[in-house]
Short mmCIF file of C-alpha atoms in Angstrom, two decimals:
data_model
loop_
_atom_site.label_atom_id
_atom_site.label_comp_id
_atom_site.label_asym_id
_atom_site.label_seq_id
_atom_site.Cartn_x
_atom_site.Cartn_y
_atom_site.Cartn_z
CA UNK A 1 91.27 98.95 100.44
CA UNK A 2 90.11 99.42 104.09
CA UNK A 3 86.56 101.62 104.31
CA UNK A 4 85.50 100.02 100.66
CA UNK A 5 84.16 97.05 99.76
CA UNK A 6 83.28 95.22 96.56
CA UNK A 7 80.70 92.68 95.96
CA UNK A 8 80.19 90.59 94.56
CA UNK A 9 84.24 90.24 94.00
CA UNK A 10 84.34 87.50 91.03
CA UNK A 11 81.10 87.28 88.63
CA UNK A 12 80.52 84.78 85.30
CA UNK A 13 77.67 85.96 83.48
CA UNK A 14 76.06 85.17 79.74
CA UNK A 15 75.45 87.85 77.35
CA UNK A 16 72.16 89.69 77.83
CA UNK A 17 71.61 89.59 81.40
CA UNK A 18 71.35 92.42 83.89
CA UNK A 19 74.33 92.71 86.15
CA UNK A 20 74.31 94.72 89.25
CA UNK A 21 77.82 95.45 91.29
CA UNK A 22 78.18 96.97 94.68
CA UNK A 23 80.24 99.61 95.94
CA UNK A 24 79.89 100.02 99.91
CA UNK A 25 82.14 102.83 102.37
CA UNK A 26 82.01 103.40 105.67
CA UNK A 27 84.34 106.60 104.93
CA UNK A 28 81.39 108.69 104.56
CA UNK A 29 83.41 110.30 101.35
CA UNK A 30 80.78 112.63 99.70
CA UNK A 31 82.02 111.33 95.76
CA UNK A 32 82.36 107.91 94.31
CA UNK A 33 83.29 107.09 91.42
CA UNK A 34 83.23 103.25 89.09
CA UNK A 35 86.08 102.91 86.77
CA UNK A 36 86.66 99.35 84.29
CA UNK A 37 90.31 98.72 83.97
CA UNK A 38 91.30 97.27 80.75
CA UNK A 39 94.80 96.25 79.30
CA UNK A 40 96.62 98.74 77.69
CA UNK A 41 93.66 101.86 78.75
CA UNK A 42 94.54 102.06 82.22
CA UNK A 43 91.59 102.86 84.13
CA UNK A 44 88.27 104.87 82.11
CA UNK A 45 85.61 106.41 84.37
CA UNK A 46 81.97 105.10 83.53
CA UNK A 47 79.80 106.63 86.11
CA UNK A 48 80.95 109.20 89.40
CA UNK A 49 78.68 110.79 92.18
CA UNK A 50 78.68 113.80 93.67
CA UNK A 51 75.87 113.13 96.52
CA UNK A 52 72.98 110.62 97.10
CA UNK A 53 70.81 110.62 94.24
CA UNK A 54 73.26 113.02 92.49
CA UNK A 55 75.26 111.21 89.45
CA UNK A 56 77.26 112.14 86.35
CA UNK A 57 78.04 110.22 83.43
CA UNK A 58 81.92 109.27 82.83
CA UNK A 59 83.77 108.83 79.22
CA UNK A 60 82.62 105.32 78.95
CA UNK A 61 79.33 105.32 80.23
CA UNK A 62 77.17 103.48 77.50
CA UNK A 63 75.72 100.50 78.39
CA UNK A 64 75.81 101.22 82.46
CA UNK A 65 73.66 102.89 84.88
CA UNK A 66 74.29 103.70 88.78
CA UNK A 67 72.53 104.52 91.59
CA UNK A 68 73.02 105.82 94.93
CA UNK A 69 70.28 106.23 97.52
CA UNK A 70 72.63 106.43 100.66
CA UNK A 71 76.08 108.14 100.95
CA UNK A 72 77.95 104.57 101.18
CA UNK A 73 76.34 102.61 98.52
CA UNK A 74 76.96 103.21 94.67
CA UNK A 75 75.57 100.24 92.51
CA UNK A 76 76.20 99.76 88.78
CA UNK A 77 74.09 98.42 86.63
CA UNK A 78 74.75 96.63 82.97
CA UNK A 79 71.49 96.53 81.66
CA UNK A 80 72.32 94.16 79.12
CA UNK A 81 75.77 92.54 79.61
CA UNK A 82 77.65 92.46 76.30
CA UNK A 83 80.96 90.15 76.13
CA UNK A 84 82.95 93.86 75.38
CA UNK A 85 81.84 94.50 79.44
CA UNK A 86 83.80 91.85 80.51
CA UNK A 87 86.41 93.75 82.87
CA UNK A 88 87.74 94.53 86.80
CA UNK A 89 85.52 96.98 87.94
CA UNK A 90 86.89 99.18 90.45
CA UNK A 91 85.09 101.70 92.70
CA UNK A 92 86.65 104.88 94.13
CA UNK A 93 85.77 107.32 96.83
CA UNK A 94 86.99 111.20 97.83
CA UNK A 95 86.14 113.82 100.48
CA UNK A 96 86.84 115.97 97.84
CA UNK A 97 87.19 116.73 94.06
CA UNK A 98 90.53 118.95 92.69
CA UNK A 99 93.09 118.30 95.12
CA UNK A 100 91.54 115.24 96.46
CA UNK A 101 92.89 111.82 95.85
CA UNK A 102 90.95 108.68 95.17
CA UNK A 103 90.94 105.58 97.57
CA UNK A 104 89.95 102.24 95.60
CA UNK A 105 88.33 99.29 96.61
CA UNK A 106 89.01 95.51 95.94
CA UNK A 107 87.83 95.91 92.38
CA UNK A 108 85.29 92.99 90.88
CA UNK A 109 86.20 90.70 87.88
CA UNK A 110 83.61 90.23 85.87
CA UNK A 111 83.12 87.95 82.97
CA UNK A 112 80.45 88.11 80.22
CA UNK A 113 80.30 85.15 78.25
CA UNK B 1 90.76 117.29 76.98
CA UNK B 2 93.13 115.93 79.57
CA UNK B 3 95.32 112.99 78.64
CA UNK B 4 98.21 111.19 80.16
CA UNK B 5 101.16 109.07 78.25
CA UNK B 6 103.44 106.34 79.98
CA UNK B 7 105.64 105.78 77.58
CA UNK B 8 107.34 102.74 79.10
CA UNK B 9 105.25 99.81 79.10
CA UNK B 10 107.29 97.98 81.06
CA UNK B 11 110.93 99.06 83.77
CA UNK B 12 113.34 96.80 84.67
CA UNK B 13 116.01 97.56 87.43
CA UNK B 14 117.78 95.53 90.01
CA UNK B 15 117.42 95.21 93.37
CA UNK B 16 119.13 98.69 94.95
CA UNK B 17 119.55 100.64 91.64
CA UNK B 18 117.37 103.63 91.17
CA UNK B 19 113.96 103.52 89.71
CA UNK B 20 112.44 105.77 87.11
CA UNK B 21 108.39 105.66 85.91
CA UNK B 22 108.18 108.05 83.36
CA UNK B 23 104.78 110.62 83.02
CA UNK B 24 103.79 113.13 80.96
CA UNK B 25 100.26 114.99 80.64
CA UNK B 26 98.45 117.43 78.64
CA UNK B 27 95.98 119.38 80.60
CA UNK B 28 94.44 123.00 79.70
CA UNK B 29 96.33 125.41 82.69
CA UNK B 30 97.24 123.74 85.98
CA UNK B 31 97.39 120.17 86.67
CA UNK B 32 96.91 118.26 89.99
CA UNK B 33 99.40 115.14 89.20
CA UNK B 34 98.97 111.90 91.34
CA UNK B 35 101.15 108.29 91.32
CA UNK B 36 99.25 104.77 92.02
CA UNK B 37 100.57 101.40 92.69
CA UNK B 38 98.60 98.23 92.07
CA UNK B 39 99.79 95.23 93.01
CA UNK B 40 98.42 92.03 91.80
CA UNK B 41 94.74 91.03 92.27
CA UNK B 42 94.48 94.60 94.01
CA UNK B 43 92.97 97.83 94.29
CA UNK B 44 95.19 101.17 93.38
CA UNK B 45 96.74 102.37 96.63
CA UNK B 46 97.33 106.50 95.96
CA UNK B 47 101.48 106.68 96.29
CA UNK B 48 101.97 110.80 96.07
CA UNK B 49 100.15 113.61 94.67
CA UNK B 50 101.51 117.11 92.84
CA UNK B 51 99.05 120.12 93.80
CA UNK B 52 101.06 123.20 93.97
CA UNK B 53 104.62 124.35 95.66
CA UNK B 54 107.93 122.39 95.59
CA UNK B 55 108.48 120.79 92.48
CA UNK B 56 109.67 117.75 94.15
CA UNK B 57 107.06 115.83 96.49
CA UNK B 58 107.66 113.14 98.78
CA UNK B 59 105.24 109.70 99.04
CA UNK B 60 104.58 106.60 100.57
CA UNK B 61 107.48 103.73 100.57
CA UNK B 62 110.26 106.15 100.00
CA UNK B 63 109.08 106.96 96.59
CA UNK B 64 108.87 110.98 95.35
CA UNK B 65 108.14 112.32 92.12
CA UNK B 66 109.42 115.50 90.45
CA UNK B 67 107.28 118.30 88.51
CA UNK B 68 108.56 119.67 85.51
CA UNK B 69 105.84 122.56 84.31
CA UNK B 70 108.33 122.70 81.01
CA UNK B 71 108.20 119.48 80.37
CA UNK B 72 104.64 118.78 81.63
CA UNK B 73 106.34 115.50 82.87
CA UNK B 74 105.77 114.28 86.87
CA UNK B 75 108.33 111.54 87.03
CA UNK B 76 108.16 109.00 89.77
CA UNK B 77 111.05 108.21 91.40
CA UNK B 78 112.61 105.70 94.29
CA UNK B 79 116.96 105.94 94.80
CA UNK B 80 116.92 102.33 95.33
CA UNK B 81 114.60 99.57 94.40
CA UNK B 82 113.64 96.74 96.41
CA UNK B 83 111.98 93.21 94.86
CA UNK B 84 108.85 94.50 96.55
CA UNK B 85 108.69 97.34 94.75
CA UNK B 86 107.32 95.07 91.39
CA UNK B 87 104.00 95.94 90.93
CA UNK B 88 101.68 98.40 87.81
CA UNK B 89 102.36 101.75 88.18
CA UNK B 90 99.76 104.22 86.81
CA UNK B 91 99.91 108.05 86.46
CA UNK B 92 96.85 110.66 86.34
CA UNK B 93 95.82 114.18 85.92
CA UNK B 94 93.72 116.13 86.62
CA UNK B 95 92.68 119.90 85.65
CA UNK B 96 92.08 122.14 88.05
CA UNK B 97 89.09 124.19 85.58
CA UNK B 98 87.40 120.70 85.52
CA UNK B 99 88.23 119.07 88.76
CA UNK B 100 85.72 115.73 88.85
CA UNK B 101 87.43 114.08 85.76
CA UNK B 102 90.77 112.25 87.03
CA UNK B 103 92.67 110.50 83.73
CA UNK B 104 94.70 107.65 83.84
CA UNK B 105 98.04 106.62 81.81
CA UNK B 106 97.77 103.19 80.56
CA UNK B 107 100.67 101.94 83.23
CA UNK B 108 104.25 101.05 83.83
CA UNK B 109 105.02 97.58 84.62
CA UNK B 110 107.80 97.75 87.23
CA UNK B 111 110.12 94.00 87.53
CA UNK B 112 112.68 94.62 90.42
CA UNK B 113 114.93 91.91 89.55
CA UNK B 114 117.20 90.75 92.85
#
């Protein structure tokens, strides 16, 4: 976990709200990525980046947005929290993309109610 | 489209006896094959990672993991367990013609039983 933090790390929330979660490295990694792990789906990609202000949507990405206006912050947004968000977020950062493994952070639980 | 299958849902070995996780993928040409431990209330920590050469690569913890292009199977491996050792094991792939997408197996729960 060291070069990545996660905040806010624990989050109870009612359906409808807007969320925002943090994703902050001091690895200066060019990509970063937010993944949700569920049971029994392993870990699905919602949202990467590729460079500040440069993002991609993942295989799960309705429902989210991201942002990322300096190399070692990558927010995610749920725009309207839905009780089928509830999750552990994790984020991820790589020099590289191929070859290049992922590092994560802490990960955030987060529960929409 | 890249997938990955853990068939195991769940290993259990005792303490000393050799440890299998078993992975296999479907990718279009070449993979790049990587292992991942997460222990409780953790992030993944990256264990080993397949890119191209010897079939058999070496990790962290005295874990390796074998590539079998045959088979497309990357089994992890350890020669003898230890109680620390318990933790979720997850597999992933990724293709080397679309290299920003990294899939996940669902995970292997591993119970090292002393």
């Amino acid at each position: 976990d060291a070069g990545i933090t996660q905040s806010p790390r624990h989050k109870v929330t009612e359906t409808g709200t807007p969320v925002t979660l943090r994703c902050h490295q001091t690895e200066n990694h060019r990509y970063m990525y937010w993944y949700r792990q569920d049971p029994g789906h392993g870990l699905r990609l919602i949202h990467y980046s590729y460079g500040v202000k440069d993002t991609d949507k993942g295989e799960v990405s309705d429902g989210y947005s991201v942002s990322r206006s300096k190399t070692e912050d990558f927010l995610l947004t749920l725009e309207s929290a839905t009780s089928s968000q509830t999750s552990v977020y994790f984020c991820a950062i790589s020099e590289g993309r191929g070859q290049n493994e992922q590092f994560f952070g802490p990960g955030t639980r987060l529960t929409v109610l | 489209a890249q997938s990955v299958a853990q068939p195991e849902d769940q290993v259990n070995v005792a303490e000393g006896n050799p440890l299998t996780v078993k992975c296999t993928y479907s990718v279009s040409g070449n993979p790049y094959l990587f292992w991942y431990v997460q222990y409780p209330n953790r992030g993944l920590q990256f264990l080993l990672k397949y890119i191209t050469g010897d079939n058999l690569v070496k990790g962290s913890y005295g874990f390796e993991a074998e590539f079998n292009k045959s088979q497309t199977s990357f089994h992890l491996k350890k020669p003898s367990a230890l109680v620390s050792d318990s933790a979720l094991y997850f597999c992933a792939v990724r293709s080397r013609s679309n290299d920003y997408k990294l899939s996940f197996g669902a995970g292997t729960t591993v119970t090292v039983r002393a």
